[in-house]
PDB file of C-alpha atoms in Angstrom:
ATOM      1  CA  LEU A  25      -8.056 -18.804  12.316  1.00 62.00           C
ATOM      2  CA  THR A  26     -11.566 -20.176  11.851  1.00 80.00           C
ATOM      3  CA  ALA A  27     -12.275 -19.910  15.589  1.00 83.00           C
ATOM      4  CA  ALA A  28     -10.949 -16.340  15.648  1.00 78.00           C
ATOM      5  CA  ASN A  29     -13.188 -15.399  12.724  1.00 80.00           C
ATOM      6  CA  THR A  30     -16.201 -16.960  14.443  1.00 85.00           C
ATOM      7  CA  ILE A  31     -15.459 -15.062  17.661  1.00 83.00           C
ATOM      8  CA  GLY A  32     -14.910 -11.836  15.736  1.00 83.00           C
ATOM      9  CA  SER A  33     -18.147 -12.013  13.791  1.00 84.00           C
ATOM     10  CA  THR A  34     -20.049 -12.976  16.958  1.00 85.00           C
ATOM     11  CA  LEU A  35     -18.607  -9.993  18.839  1.00 85.00           C
ATOM     12  CA  LEU A  36     -19.518  -7.695  15.976  1.00 86.00           C
ATOM     13  CA  SER A  37     -23.095  -8.949  15.823  1.00 87.00           C
ATOM     14  CA  THR A  38     -23.849  -9.275  19.562  1.00 89.00           C
ATOM     15  CA  LEU A  39     -21.859  -6.512  21.282  1.00 92.00           C
ATOM     16  CA  TRP A  40     -22.627  -3.645  18.929  1.00 92.00           C
ATOM     17  CA  ASN A  41     -25.660  -1.683  20.127  1.00 93.00           C
ATOM     18  CA  SER A  42     -27.222  -0.401  16.896  1.00 91.00           C
ATOM     19  CA  ASN A  43     -29.695   1.894  18.668  1.00 92.00           C
ATOM     20  CA  GLN A  44     -27.090   3.732  20.745  1.00 92.00           C
ATOM     21  CA  LYS A  45     -24.258   3.245  18.242  1.00 94.00           C
ATOM     22  CA  ARG A  46     -21.814   1.929  20.824  1.00 94.00           C
ATOM     23  CA  PHE A  47     -20.171  -1.236  22.057  1.00 94.00           C
ATOM     24  CA  GLN A  48     -21.821  -2.974  24.973  1.00 92.00           C
ATOM     25  CA  THR A  49     -19.797  -4.067  27.984  1.00 89.00           C
ATOM     26  CA  GLY A  50     -21.242  -7.574  27.715  1.00 88.00           C
ATOM     27  CA  PHE A  51     -24.166  -9.477  26.234  1.00 86.00           C
ATOM     28  CA  ASN A  52     -27.362  -7.632  27.287  1.00 85.00           C
ATOM     29  CA  ASP A  53     -25.307  -5.524  29.709  1.00 85.00           C
ATOM     30  CA  PRO A  54     -26.687  -1.962  29.825  1.00 83.00           C
ATOM     31  CA  SER A  55     -23.697  -0.443  31.683  1.00 84.00           C
ATOM     32  CA  TYR A  56     -21.493   2.190  30.050  1.00 88.00           C
ATOM     33  CA  ALA A  57     -17.735   1.636  30.200  1.00 91.00           C
ATOM     34  CA  LEU A  58     -15.233   3.866  28.418  1.00 94.00           C
ATOM     35  CA  ASP A  59     -12.598   1.289  27.519  1.00 93.00           C
ATOM     36  CA  VAL A  60     -15.148  -0.841  25.678  1.00 94.00           C
ATOM     37  CA  GLN A  61     -15.626   2.054  23.233  1.00 96.00           C
ATOM     38  CA  SER A  62     -11.917   2.694  22.649  1.00 95.00           C
ATOM     39  CA  TRP A  63     -10.823  -0.946  22.628  1.00 93.00           C
ATOM     40  CA  GLY A  64     -13.795  -1.875  20.437  1.00 92.00           C
ATOM     41  CA  SER A  65     -12.748   0.838  18.005  1.00 93.00           C
ATOM     42  CA  LEU A  66      -9.135  -0.358  18.032  1.00 90.00           C
ATOM     43  CA  TRP A  67     -10.322  -3.909  17.428  1.00 87.00           C
ATOM     44  CA  LEU A  68     -12.418  -2.803  14.444  1.00 87.00           C
ATOM     45  CA  ILE A  69      -9.582  -0.704  13.066  1.00 84.00           C
ATOM     46  CA  SER A  70      -7.397  -3.832  13.002  1.00 79.00           C
ATOM     47  CA  GLY A  71      -9.314  -4.598   9.807  1.00 72.00           C
ATOM     48  CA  ARG A  72      -9.925  -8.283  10.406  1.00 72.00           C
ATOM     49  CA  TYR A  73     -13.648  -8.506  11.029  1.00 72.00           C
ATOM     50  CA  ALA A  74     -15.397  -5.676   9.227  1.00 73.00           C
ATOM     51  CA  THR A  75     -15.416  -3.880   5.933  1.00 80.00           C
ATOM     52  CA  LEU A  76     -13.653  -0.533   5.787  1.00 82.00           C
ATOM     53  CA  GLU A  77     -17.007   1.256   5.770  1.00 85.00           C
ATOM     54  CA  VAL A  78     -18.287  -0.602   8.862  1.00 85.00           C
ATOM     55  CA  MET A  79     -14.952  -0.175  10.635  1.00 87.00           C
ATOM     56  CA  GLN A  80     -14.833   3.590  10.106  1.00 88.00           C
ATOM     57  CA  SER A  81     -18.515   4.205  10.793  1.00 92.00           C
ATOM     58  CA  ARG A  82     -18.777   2.145  13.968  1.00 92.00           C
ATOM     59  CA  SER A  83     -15.418   3.284  15.321  1.00 94.00           C
ATOM     60  CA  GLN A  84     -16.332   6.948  14.859  1.00 95.00           C
ATOM     61  CA  SER A  85     -19.758   6.322  16.438  1.00 96.00           C
ATOM     62  CA  ALA A  86     -18.262   4.578  19.479  1.00 96.00           C
ATOM     63  CA  LEU A  87     -15.821   7.437  20.005  1.00 97.00           C
ATOM     64  CA  GLN A  88     -18.622   9.988  19.636  1.00 96.00           C
ATOM     65  CA  PHE A  89     -20.520   8.034  22.298  1.00 95.00           C
ATOM     66  CA  ALA A  90     -17.437   8.344  24.513  1.00 94.00           C
ATOM     67  CA  ASP A  91     -17.395  12.118  23.965  1.00 92.00           C
ATOM     68  CA  THR A  92     -21.083  12.367  24.835  1.00 91.00           C
ATOM     69  CA  PHE A  93     -21.069  10.287  28.025  1.00 90.00           C
ATOM     70  CA  PHE A  94     -17.524  10.191  29.411  1.00 90.00           C
ATOM     71  CA  LEU A  95     -15.806  13.523  28.652  1.00 89.00           C
ATOM     72  CA  ASN A  96     -14.842  15.142  31.939  1.00 87.00           C
ATOM     73  CA  SER A  97     -12.709  17.889  33.430  1.00 86.00           C
ATOM     74  CA  GLN A  98     -11.288  17.739  36.953  1.00 85.00           C
ATOM     75  CA  THR A  99      -8.777  19.465  39.171  1.00 79.00           C
ATOM     76  CA  SER A 100      -5.658  17.340  39.314  1.00 80.00           C
ATOM     77  CA  ALA A 101      -4.217  16.256  42.664  1.00 75.00           C
ATOM     78  CA  LEU A 102      -0.872  17.691  41.492  1.00 73.00           C
ATOM     79  CA  LEU A 103      -1.423  21.230  42.695  1.00 57.00           C
ATOM     80  CA  ASN A 104       2.072  22.396  41.730  1.00 55.00           C
ATOM     81  CA  LYS A 105       1.218  22.091  38.010  1.00 57.00           C
ATOM     82  CA  ASN A 106      -1.405  23.446  35.662  1.00 60.00           C
ATOM     83  CA  ASN A 107      -3.957  21.508  37.621  1.00 75.00           C
ATOM     84  CA  GLN A 108      -6.906  21.299  35.233  1.00 83.00           C
ATOM     85  CA  SER A 109      -7.103  17.885  33.591  1.00 87.00           C
ATOM     86  CA  THR A 110      -9.450  17.106  30.737  1.00 90.00           C
ATOM     87  CA  GLY A 111     -10.135  13.608  29.514  1.00 93.00           C
ATOM     88  CA  TYR A 112     -12.585  10.815  30.123  1.00 94.00           C
ATOM     89  CA  GLY A 113     -14.075   9.124  33.163  1.00 91.00           C
ATOM     90  CA  PRO A 114     -14.230   5.315  33.279  1.00 91.00           C
ATOM     91  CA  TYR A 115     -17.970   4.746  33.852  1.00 87.00           C
ATOM     92  CA  ALA A 116     -21.192   6.650  33.192  1.00 84.00           C
ATOM     93  CA  ASP A 117     -24.878   6.026  32.607  1.00 75.00           C
ATOM     94  CA  SER A 118     -27.632   7.138  30.264  1.00 69.00           C
ATOM     95  CA  SER A 119     -28.451  10.187  32.397  1.00 66.00           C
ATOM     96  CA  ASN A 120     -24.958  11.589  31.735  1.00 61.00           C
ATOM     97  CA  SER A 121     -23.929  11.121  35.341  1.00 64.00           C
ATOM     98  CA  PHE A 122     -20.510   9.799  36.166  1.00 62.00           C
ATOM     99  CA  HIS A 123     -20.064   6.701  38.286  1.00 68.00           C
ATOM    100  CA  ALA A 124     -16.466   7.773  38.896  1.00 72.00           C
ATOM    101  CA  ASN A 125     -16.044  11.531  38.711  1.00 82.00           C
ATOM    102  CA  THR A 126     -12.435  11.811  37.583  1.00 88.00           C
ATOM    103  CA  VAL A 127     -10.221  11.956  34.518  1.00 91.00           C
ATOM    104  CA  TRP A 128      -8.841   8.443  33.969  1.00 94.00           C
ATOM    105  CA  SER A 129      -5.468   8.549  32.218  1.00 94.00           C
ATOM    106  CA  GLU A 130      -5.413   4.953  30.957  1.00 95.00           C
ATOM    107  CA  GLY A 131      -8.885   5.194  29.421  1.00 95.00           C
ATOM    108  CA  SER A 132      -8.369   8.716  28.078  1.00 96.00           C
ATOM    109  CA  LEU A 133      -5.157   7.726  26.311  1.00 95.00           C
ATOM    110  CA  GLY A 134      -6.884   4.640  24.878  1.00 95.00           C
ATOM    111  CA  VAL A 135      -9.412   6.998  23.288  1.00 96.00           C
ATOM    112  CA  ALA A 136      -6.525   9.125  21.992  1.00 95.00           C
ATOM    113  CA  LEU A 137      -4.974   6.056  20.339  1.00 93.00           C
ATOM    114  CA  ALA A 138      -8.281   5.116  18.696  1.00 94.00           C
ATOM    115  CA  HIS A 139      -8.625   8.654  17.326  1.00 94.00           C
ATOM    116  CA  LEU A 140      -5.037   8.565  16.099  1.00 91.00           C
ATOM    117  CA  ARG A 141      -5.712   5.291  14.288  1.00 89.00           C
ATOM    118  CA  LEU A 142      -8.755   6.808  12.593  1.00 91.00           C
ATOM    119  CA  GLY A 143      -6.684   9.738  11.414  1.00 90.00           C
ATOM    120  CA  ASN A 144      -8.254  12.197  13.893  1.00 92.00           C
ATOM    121  CA  ILE A 145      -4.814  13.549  14.754  1.00 91.00           C
ATOM    122  CA  GLU A 146      -5.926  16.895  16.219  1.00 92.00           C
ATOM    123  CA  LYS A 147      -8.436  15.145  18.500  1.00 94.00           C
ATOM    124  CA  ALA A 148      -5.725  12.722  19.691  1.00 92.00           C
ATOM    125  CA  LYS A 149      -3.393  15.654  20.402  1.00 91.00           C
ATOM    126  CA  SER A 150      -6.155  17.481  22.270  1.00 93.00           C
ATOM    127  CA  ILE A 151      -6.733  14.466  24.532  1.00 94.00           C
ATOM    128  CA  MET A 152      -3.015  14.148  25.229  1.00 91.00           C
ATOM    129  CA  ASN A 153      -2.822  17.871  26.025  1.00 90.00           C
ATOM    130  CA  GLY A 154      -5.647  17.394  28.537  1.00 89.00           C
ATOM    131  CA  ILE A 155      -3.530  14.817  30.370  1.00 89.00           C
ATOM    132  CA  LEU A 156      -0.124  16.491  29.969  1.00 85.00           C
ATOM    133  CA  PRO A 157       1.379  18.052  32.019  1.00 76.00           C
ATOM    134  CA  SER A 158      -1.400  18.190  34.646  1.00 80.00           C
ATOM    135  CA  MET A 159      -1.257  14.444  35.383  1.00 83.00           C
ATOM    136  CA  VAL A 160       2.493  13.749  35.178  1.00 85.00           C
ATOM    137  CA  SER A 161       4.075  13.296  38.604  1.00 83.00           C
ATOM    138  CA  SER A 162       7.520  14.523  39.635  1.00 82.00           C
ATOM    139  CA  THR A 163       8.813  10.966  39.104  1.00 82.00           C
ATOM    140  CA  GLY A 164       7.653  11.045  35.480  1.00 81.00           C
ATOM    141  CA  GLY A 165       4.773   8.617  35.933  1.00 88.00           C
ATOM    142  CA  VAL A 166       1.260   9.453  34.761  1.00 91.00           C
ATOM    143  CA  LEU A 167      -1.392   9.579  37.478  1.00 91.00           C
ATOM    144  CA  TYR A 168      -3.986   6.808  37.267  1.00 93.00           C
ATOM    145  CA  ALA A 169      -6.736   9.355  37.974  1.00 92.00           C
ATOM    146  CA  ALA A 170      -6.759  13.142  38.299  1.00 90.00           C
ATOM    147  CA  ASN A 171      -8.316  12.954  41.758  1.00 88.00           C
ATOM    148  CA  ARG A 172      -9.395  10.312  44.270  1.00 89.00           C
ATOM    149  CA  THR A 173     -12.873   9.052  43.478  1.00 87.00           C
ATOM    150  CA  VAL A 174     -15.044   6.084  44.408  1.00 86.00           C
ATOM    151  CA  VAL A 175     -16.966   4.232  41.707  1.00 83.00           C
ATOM    152  CA  ASP A 176     -20.645   4.512  42.676  1.00 76.00           C
ATOM    153  CA  ASN A 177     -21.858   1.069  41.751  1.00 72.00           C
ATOM    154  CA  SER A 178     -18.855  -1.019  42.879  1.00 76.00           C
ATOM    155  CA  GLY A 179     -17.028   0.857  45.611  1.00 80.00           C
ATOM    156  CA  ASP A 180     -13.736   0.593  43.687  1.00 85.00           C
ATOM    157  CA  VAL A 181     -11.415   3.527  44.269  1.00 90.00           C
ATOM    158  CA  PHE A 182      -9.444   5.400  41.604  1.00 90.00           C
ATOM    159  CA  TYR A 183      -6.340   7.017  43.142  1.00 91.00           C
ATOM    160  CA  PRO A 184      -4.211   9.945  41.931  1.00 91.00           C
ATOM    161  CA  TYR A 185      -0.959   7.986  42.102  1.00 91.00           C
ATOM    162  CA  ALA A 186       1.614   7.481  39.372  1.00 92.00           C
ATOM    163  CA  SER A 187       0.671   4.278  37.567  1.00 93.00           C
ATOM    164  CA  VAL A 188       2.154   1.826  35.140  1.00 94.00           C
ATOM    165  CA  ALA A 189      -1.130   1.747  33.189  1.00 94.00           C
ATOM    166  CA  GLY A 190      -1.332   5.474  32.438  1.00 92.00           C
ATOM    167  CA  THR A 191       2.398   5.716  31.798  1.00 92.00           C
ATOM    168  CA  ALA A 192       2.339   2.735  29.418  1.00 92.00           C
ATOM    169  CA  TRP A 193      -0.585   4.164  27.454  1.00 91.00           C
ATOM    170  CA  LEU A 194       1.238   7.475  27.123  1.00 90.00           C
ATOM    171  CA  ALA A 195       4.278   5.617  25.760  1.00 89.00           C
ATOM    172  CA  ILE A 196       2.082   3.676  23.316  1.00 89.00           C
ATOM    173  CA  VAL A 197       0.193   6.708  22.015  1.00 89.00           C
ATOM    174  CA  GLY A 198       3.409   8.728  21.689  1.00 86.00           C
ATOM    175  CA  SER A 199       5.335   5.987  19.909  1.00 82.00           C
ATOM    176  CA  PRO A 200       5.948   6.242  16.157  1.00 77.00           C
ATOM    177  CA  ASN A 201       5.356   2.465  16.100  1.00 75.00           C
ATOM    178  CA  GLN A 202       1.981   2.571  17.890  1.00 73.00           C
ATOM    179  CA  TYR A 203       0.257   1.066  14.852  1.00 69.00           C
ATOM    180  CA  LEU A 204       1.911  -2.268  15.665  1.00 69.00           C
ATOM    181  CA  LEU A 205      -0.358  -2.710  18.703  1.00 66.00           C
ATOM    182  CA  TRP A 206      -3.723  -4.295  17.916  1.00 58.00           C
ATOM    183  CA  ASN A 207      -3.207  -4.208  14.228  1.00 55.00           C
ATOM    184  CA  GLY A 208      -4.051  -7.293  12.284  1.00 48.00           C
ATOM    185  CA  ASP A 209      -2.997  -5.915   8.937  1.00 46.00           C
ATOM    186  CA  VAL A 210      -0.295  -3.238   8.778  1.00 47.00           C
ATOM    187  CA  THR A 211      -0.655  -3.064   4.991  1.00 48.00           C
ATOM    188  CA  LEU A 212      -4.365  -2.240   5.283  1.00 42.00           C
ATOM    189  CA  TYR A 213      -3.649   0.368   7.945  1.00 42.00           C
ATOM    190  CA  LYS A 214      -0.939   2.085   5.906  1.00 49.00           C
ATOM    191  CA  SER A 215      -3.007   2.008   2.720  1.00 47.00           C
ATOM    192  CA  VAL A 216      -5.887   3.779   4.475  1.00 43.00           C
ATOM    193  CA  PHE A 217      -4.102   6.126   6.864  1.00 45.00           C
ATOM    194  CA  GLY A 218      -0.546   6.342   5.595  1.00 51.00           C
ATOM    195  CA  SER A 219       2.311   6.835   7.995  1.00 48.00           C
ATOM    196  CA  ILE A 220       0.934   8.675  11.024  1.00 41.00           C
ATOM    197  CA  LYS A 221       3.439   9.722  13.657  1.00 38.00           C
TER     198      LYS A 221
END
């Protein structure tokens, strides 16, 4: 546990950008990635490495950063449904331009889970409503991305195909036992947030 505590305190001190109030993708890495904000928030919410005040403040700040730089709305590739999807893109930069102009289900639902953990239930529901039903395929799988897009700086392609990642995140966020994922102390969680379903 000593090594884990050392890693945790090092992450907290080196990957938190105090000026921009966000998690950095890596040490001295200026890039903006959505999942670093949501996963960083979930990690803090686990309650192992920060005081309650630091956990709540930094988690809320990271999610606000996500709203500022990653919130997006796109026409879904599933034209037979309500085809407007709202959620978050995977990458952005300081000029508010997207490096992948799409709604990314996996990342969006990760943000929903972080909001749910912080007790922002209406925000979590709003994110889920932006994904459902516009990004659920006829087979029941959640599209990886609302539309086909190429990531500017890497050439990676996000496709509007049913994916395990998006579907799994939907199952996690919608589960009454979601607090068991990435939670170091269930007692702490329940004492702060109660039983959220």
